[in-house]
């Protein structure tokens, strides 16, 4: 063969080709990470983390999930069909409140169900005057407020900002295109609005309208509309571990049960949790699924050459 016709790469002279499971170059190798049969059978499209009993009960009742523990860990799961979209959902309740327990719940979902998206669903504190109890906030960005430096002159806070993936952000945007923003759910006394927002998150319970944390968050970003104690753990867990399972992103859905001030109480928690679960149900058809993930795992190469 004439040397000028030798090729050590890939040549395509027209038309699309699909390349998958391929390695090119000296010493290249393809490593396949196969899921166990048990994980494949359980694999969920949406993993849900709840914290309180009222939050878990609202999701279970709204999505009609059934309890099915795995390896001694309590989970609830089922399949819902909305607008022609069948989605498998797995839910767990964290052992306790706060960022650390949320990270463990995320890891349990990741290991047992490999969900495409993880949603943190439940209640939160309102942070803006136009956000009312019963309203629901959908957050794709979280500001962690507990990082700080203690000095002789006082506390210097250092916020940490994490945002979900673009594919989940676009899914939430599409939800609001269809429902309007703010979206309206229900009517009369049972009606509430749904907004997109940034969530402020940390381990401190905020029950003072004049607290230093509130002042800091308002200065950090005036679009922070709700606060909670878990979103930072979810965002950090995805940042560190999500890509290992090819997860697509996370979302936080918070029903407002109080105003994070001295009037903070538990009376409205059940209705706020129910509203959050209802919004989750409506949002699920917009979120990426594991079917989407399998379809996008193949690269498309057209009219290209490599050497």
Short mmCIF file of C-alpha atoms in Angstrom, two decimals:
data_model
loop_
_atom_site.label_atom_id
_atom_site.label_comp_id
_atom_site.label_asym_id
_atom_site.label_seq_id
_atom_site.Cartn_x
_atom_site.Cartn_y
_atom_site.Cartn_z
CA UNK A 1 0.00 0.00 0.00
CA UNK A 2 1.28 3.45 -0.88
CA UNK A 3 2.32 5.33 2.29
CA UNK A 4 0.29 8.39 1.30
CA UNK A 5 -2.92 6.35 1.75
CA UNK A 6 -2.10 5.06 5.24
CA UNK A 7 -4.46 6.26 7.97
CA UNK A 8 -4.15 5.80 11.72
CA UNK A 9 -7.32 7.62 12.69
CA UNK A 10 -10.90 7.94 11.46
CA UNK A 11 -12.08 9.17 8.09
CA UNK A 12 -15.67 9.89 7.12
CA UNK A 13 -16.40 11.22 3.63
CA UNK A 14 -19.99 12.19 4.16
CA UNK A 15 -23.05 11.24 6.18
CA UNK A 16 -23.50 10.86 9.92
CA UNK A 17 -21.85 8.08 11.89
CA UNK A 18 -22.34 7.03 15.48
CA UNK A 19 -19.34 6.19 17.65
CA UNK A 20 -19.83 4.55 21.02
CA UNK A 21 -17.61 2.55 23.36
CA UNK A 22 -14.58 3.56 21.31
CA UNK A 23 -11.02 4.48 22.26
CA UNK A 24 -8.46 6.01 19.89
CA UNK A 25 -4.70 6.36 20.33
CA UNK A 26 -1.78 4.45 21.80
CA UNK A 27 -2.74 2.55 24.95
CA UNK A 28 -6.35 3.76 24.82
CA UNK A 29 -8.95 1.67 26.63
CA UNK A 30 -12.70 1.68 27.11
CA UNK A 31 -13.92 1.02 30.65
CA UNK A 32 -17.59 0.18 31.10
CA UNK A 33 -19.19 0.75 34.50
CA UNK A 34 -22.08 -1.70 34.52
CA UNK A 35 -24.88 -1.32 37.01
CA UNK A 36 -25.99 -4.40 38.87
CA UNK A 37 -29.26 -6.02 37.80
CA UNK A 38 -30.86 -4.96 41.07
CA UNK A 39 -29.96 -1.28 40.53
CA UNK A 40 -31.17 -1.38 36.92
CA UNK A 41 -34.55 -2.75 38.09
CA UNK A 42 -34.83 -0.03 40.74
CA UNK A 43 -33.40 2.82 38.66
CA UNK A 44 -35.44 5.99 39.15
CA UNK A 45 -35.88 9.10 37.03
CA UNK A 46 -36.44 11.38 40.03
CA UNK A 47 -35.05 10.88 43.52
CA UNK A 48 -36.79 12.84 46.29
CA UNK A 49 -35.37 13.82 49.66
CA UNK A 50 -37.70 14.91 52.47
CA UNK A 51 -36.85 15.83 56.04
CA UNK A 52 -39.97 16.05 58.21
CA UNK A 53 -42.80 13.53 58.56
CA UNK A 54 -45.29 16.01 57.08
CA UNK A 55 -43.06 16.45 54.01
CA UNK A 56 -42.66 12.70 53.47
CA UNK A 57 -46.38 12.05 53.94
CA UNK A 58 -47.31 14.80 51.46
CA UNK A 59 -45.04 13.34 48.73
CA UNK A 60 -46.18 9.76 49.40
CA UNK A 61 -49.87 10.69 49.20
CA UNK A 62 -49.54 13.03 46.22
CA UNK A 63 -47.44 10.64 44.09
CA UNK A 64 -49.02 7.45 45.52
CA UNK A 65 -45.70 5.89 46.44
CA UNK A 66 -45.33 2.57 48.23
CA UNK A 67 -42.86 1.72 50.96
CA UNK A 68 -40.11 -0.65 49.82
CA UNK A 69 -36.92 -0.63 51.93
CA UNK A 70 -33.60 -1.50 50.29
CA UNK A 71 -30.75 -2.96 52.35
CA UNK A 72 -32.55 -1.90 55.51
CA UNK A 73 -32.88 1.74 54.39
CA UNK A 74 -36.49 3.01 54.15
CA UNK A 75 -37.51 4.12 50.65
CA UNK A 76 -40.84 4.76 48.95
CA UNK A 77 -41.15 4.45 45.21
CA UNK A 78 -43.56 4.11 42.32
CA UNK A 79 -44.31 5.16 38.75
CA UNK A 80 -46.44 8.14 37.86
CA UNK A 81 -47.88 8.97 34.43
CA UNK A 82 -48.43 12.66 33.75
CA UNK A 83 -49.16 14.26 30.39
CA UNK A 84 -48.09 11.04 28.66
CA UNK A 85 -44.77 10.92 30.55
CA UNK A 86 -44.15 7.88 32.75
CA UNK A 87 -41.58 8.65 35.45
CA UNK A 88 -40.16 6.40 38.13
CA UNK A 89 -39.82 8.13 41.50
CA UNK A 90 -37.90 7.05 44.59
CA UNK A 91 -38.18 8.96 47.86
CA UNK A 92 -36.27 8.80 51.11
CA UNK A 93 -36.55 10.69 54.36
CA UNK A 94 -33.28 11.87 55.89
CA UNK A 95 -32.50 10.74 59.41
CA UNK A 96 -32.40 14.31 60.70
CA UNK A 97 -32.41 17.97 59.78
CA UNK A 98 -29.43 19.81 58.36
CA UNK A 99 -26.83 19.65 55.62
CA UNK A 100 -24.95 16.52 56.77
CA UNK A 101 -27.96 14.23 56.98
CA UNK A 102 -29.13 15.48 53.57
CA UNK A 103 -25.78 14.51 52.04
CA UNK A 104 -26.17 10.97 53.40
CA UNK A 105 -29.72 10.76 52.00
CA UNK A 106 -28.38 11.90 48.61
CA UNK A 107 -25.70 9.20 48.72
CA UNK A 108 -28.29 6.53 49.56
CA UNK A 109 -30.44 7.57 46.60
CA UNK A 110 -27.41 7.68 44.32
CA UNK A 111 -26.24 4.21 45.32
CA UNK A 112 -29.61 2.48 45.33
CA UNK A 113 -31.57 4.16 42.52
CA UNK A 114 -29.21 6.19 40.29
CA UNK A 115 -31.84 8.93 39.70
CA UNK A 116 -31.35 11.36 36.83
CA UNK A 117 -32.41 14.28 39.07
CA UNK A 118 -32.66 14.70 42.84
CA UNK A 119 -35.37 16.99 44.26
CA UNK A 120 -35.35 18.31 47.82
CA UNK A 121 -39.03 18.79 48.68
CA UNK A 122 -40.70 20.24 51.76
CA UNK A 123 -41.05 23.45 53.72
CA UNK A 124 -38.97 26.59 54.08
CA UNK A 125 -39.05 30.08 55.53
CA UNK A 126 -40.22 33.06 53.49
CA UNK A 127 -37.62 35.76 53.03
CA UNK A 128 -39.30 38.48 50.93
CA UNK A 129 -42.42 40.59 51.66
CA UNK A 130 -44.15 39.37 48.47
CA UNK A 131 -43.75 35.69 49.39
CA UNK A 132 -46.67 34.44 51.49
CA UNK A 133 -47.30 31.35 53.58
CA UNK A 134 -48.54 28.56 51.33
CA UNK A 135 -46.60 29.82 48.33
CA UNK A 136 -44.03 27.50 46.76
CA UNK A 137 -40.53 28.43 45.62
CA UNK A 138 -38.53 26.42 43.07
CA UNK A 139 -34.79 26.99 43.45
CA UNK A 140 -32.00 25.98 41.09
CA UNK A 141 -29.38 27.98 42.94
CA UNK A 142 -28.34 27.80 46.59
CA UNK A 143 -26.33 30.23 48.73
CA UNK A 144 -24.73 28.62 51.78
CA UNK A 145 -24.45 31.24 54.53
CA UNK A 146 -22.68 29.46 57.41
CA UNK A 147 -19.09 29.82 56.16
CA UNK A 148 -17.50 32.56 58.26
CA UNK A 149 -14.41 33.90 59.96
CA UNK A 150 -14.55 34.97 63.60
CA UNK A 151 -12.35 37.98 64.31
CA UNK A 152 -11.87 40.43 67.17
CA UNK A 153 -13.82 42.94 65.12
CA UNK A 154 -16.75 40.57 64.59
CA UNK A 155 -17.98 37.85 62.23
CA UNK A 156 -17.01 37.96 58.56
CA UNK A 157 -19.44 35.82 56.55
CA UNK A 158 -18.34 34.06 53.39
CA UNK A 159 -21.20 32.84 51.22
CA UNK A 160 -20.79 29.85 48.92
CA UNK A 161 -22.87 29.80 45.76
CA UNK A 162 -23.85 26.61 43.91
CA UNK A 163 -26.11 26.29 40.87
CA UNK A 164 -27.68 23.21 39.32
CA UNK A 165 -26.97 22.07 35.77
CA UNK A 166 -28.19 23.96 32.72
CA UNK A 167 -30.44 21.06 31.68
CA UNK A 168 -32.37 21.22 34.97
CA UNK A 169 -32.40 25.04 34.86
CA UNK A 170 -33.91 24.90 31.37
CA UNK A 171 -36.48 22.34 32.53
CA UNK A 172 -37.62 24.68 35.32
CA UNK A 173 -37.74 27.60 32.86
CA UNK A 174 -39.95 25.51 30.54
CA UNK A 175 -42.29 24.76 33.44
CA UNK A 176 -42.77 28.50 34.03
CA UNK A 177 -43.26 29.16 30.30
CA UNK A 178 -46.25 26.80 30.38
CA UNK A 179 -47.61 27.77 33.80
CA UNK A 180 -46.67 31.46 33.85
CA UNK A 181 -44.46 33.22 36.40
CA UNK A 182 -45.54 33.45 39.07
CA UNK A 183 -47.59 30.33 38.39
CA UNK A 184 -51.01 30.02 40.01
CA UNK A 185 -52.17 26.73 41.54
CA UNK A 186 -55.63 26.20 42.97
CA UNK A 187 -58.21 28.91 43.60
CA UNK A 188 -59.71 30.93 46.42
CA UNK A 189 -58.38 30.24 49.90
CA UNK A 190 -56.67 27.09 48.66
CA UNK A 191 -54.82 28.93 45.88
CA UNK A 192 -51.12 29.72 46.00
CA UNK A 193 -48.41 31.09 43.75
CA UNK A 194 -45.25 29.35 42.57
CA UNK A 195 -42.08 31.36 41.98
CA UNK A 196 -38.52 30.69 40.87
CA UNK A 197 -35.92 31.82 43.36
CA UNK A 198 -32.54 31.45 45.01
CA UNK A 199 -32.56 29.58 48.31
CA UNK A 200 -30.44 30.67 51.27
CA UNK A 201 -29.25 27.68 53.25
CA UNK A 202 -27.33 26.89 56.43
CA UNK A 203 -27.49 24.99 59.69
CA UNK A 204 -28.72 27.94 61.72
CA UNK A 205 -32.48 28.28 62.31
CA UNK A 206 -33.45 31.88 61.49
CA UNK A 207 -36.19 33.19 63.81
CA UNK A 208 -35.27 36.89 64.01
CA UNK A 209 -36.26 39.42 61.35
CA UNK A 210 -33.22 41.53 62.27
CA UNK A 211 -30.66 38.71 62.47
CA UNK A 212 -27.19 39.20 61.00
CA UNK A 213 -27.78 36.24 58.68
CA UNK A 214 -30.84 37.89 57.14
CA UNK A 215 -28.94 41.14 56.65
CA UNK A 216 -26.03 39.28 55.08
CA UNK A 217 -28.23 37.32 52.67
CA UNK A 218 -30.13 40.42 51.56
CA UNK A 219 -26.81 42.11 50.84
CA UNK A 220 -25.44 38.99 49.10
CA UNK A 221 -28.37 38.70 46.65
CA UNK A 222 -31.77 40.34 46.84
CA UNK A 223 -33.32 37.45 44.84
CA UNK A 224 -33.08 35.06 47.81
CA UNK A 225 -36.77 34.35 48.54
CA UNK A 226 -36.69 31.36 50.91
CA UNK A 227 -34.32 29.83 53.44
CA UNK A 228 -33.83 26.26 54.62
CA UNK A 229 -31.33 24.01 56.40
CA UNK A 230 -30.67 21.39 53.71
CA UNK A 231 -30.23 22.77 50.18
CA UNK A 232 -26.52 23.43 50.68
CA UNK A 233 -25.95 19.77 51.51
CA UNK A 234 -27.78 18.65 48.37
CA UNK A 235 -25.88 21.09 46.14
CA UNK A 236 -22.52 20.11 47.64
CA UNK A 237 -23.26 16.38 47.41
CA UNK A 238 -24.11 16.71 43.72
CA UNK A 239 -20.99 18.83 43.15
CA UNK A 240 -18.78 16.13 44.67
CA UNK A 241 -20.61 12.90 43.77
CA UNK A 242 -23.29 13.49 41.16
CA UNK A 243 -21.13 13.07 38.08
CA UNK A 244 -19.98 9.64 39.31
CA UNK A 245 -23.49 8.36 38.65
CA UNK A 246 -24.12 10.47 35.53
CA UNK A 247 -26.84 12.38 37.35
CA UNK A 248 -28.20 15.43 35.55
CA UNK A 249 -28.79 17.87 38.40
CA UNK A 250 -30.88 18.87 41.40
CA UNK A 251 -33.80 21.11 42.26
CA UNK A 252 -35.22 22.45 45.53
CA UNK A 253 -39.00 22.86 46.03
CA UNK A 254 -40.02 24.67 49.22
CA UNK A 255 -43.52 25.45 50.47
CA UNK A 256 -43.43 28.56 52.66
CA UNK A 257 -44.62 27.74 56.18
CA UNK A 258 -43.37 30.82 58.07
CA UNK A 259 -41.48 34.10 57.66
CA UNK A 260 -38.25 33.15 59.48
CA UNK A 261 -39.00 35.56 62.34
CA UNK A 262 -40.20 35.40 65.96
CA UNK A 263 -43.71 34.39 64.81
CA UNK A 264 -42.21 31.19 63.35
CA UNK A 265 -44.37 28.16 64.27
CA UNK A 266 -45.42 24.75 62.96
CA UNK A 267 -49.12 25.39 62.30
CA UNK A 268 -48.86 25.82 58.52
CA UNK A 269 -46.27 23.13 57.85
CA UNK A 270 -48.68 20.45 56.61
CA UNK A 271 -50.42 22.66 54.05
CA UNK A 272 -47.08 24.11 52.87
CA UNK A 273 -45.69 20.57 52.47
CA UNK A 274 -48.77 19.50 50.47
CA UNK A 275 -48.38 22.48 48.15
CA UNK A 276 -44.70 21.65 47.58
CA UNK A 277 -45.59 18.02 46.75
CA UNK A 278 -48.23 19.19 44.28
CA UNK A 279 -45.68 21.39 42.51
CA UNK A 280 -43.22 18.48 42.38
CA UNK A 281 -45.87 16.39 40.67
CA UNK A 282 -46.43 19.10 38.06
CA UNK A 283 -42.69 19.65 37.51
CA UNK A 284 -41.69 15.99 37.02
CA UNK A 285 -42.68 15.77 33.30
CA UNK A 286 -40.25 18.63 32.56
CA UNK A 287 -37.25 17.10 34.31
CA UNK A 288 -34.67 14.97 32.44
CA UNK A 289 -35.07 11.22 32.85
CA UNK A 290 -32.77 8.22 32.65
CA UNK A 291 -34.20 7.51 29.19
CA UNK A 292 -32.94 10.93 28.09
CA UNK A 293 -29.57 10.10 29.64
CA UNK A 294 -29.22 6.81 27.74
CA UNK A 295 -30.11 8.49 24.48
CA UNK A 296 -27.50 11.23 24.97
CA UNK A 297 -24.68 8.86 25.92
CA UNK A 298 -23.68 8.35 22.28
CA UNK A 299 -21.56 10.95 20.55
CA UNK A 300 -22.48 11.99 17.03
CA UNK A 301 -19.54 12.51 14.65
CA UNK A 302 -20.10 13.77 11.13
CA UNK A 303 -17.66 14.49 8.28
CA UNK A 304 -14.57 14.40 10.49
CA UNK A 305 -11.12 12.85 10.42
CA UNK A 306 -8.62 12.09 13.12
CA UNK A 307 -5.00 11.06 12.98
#
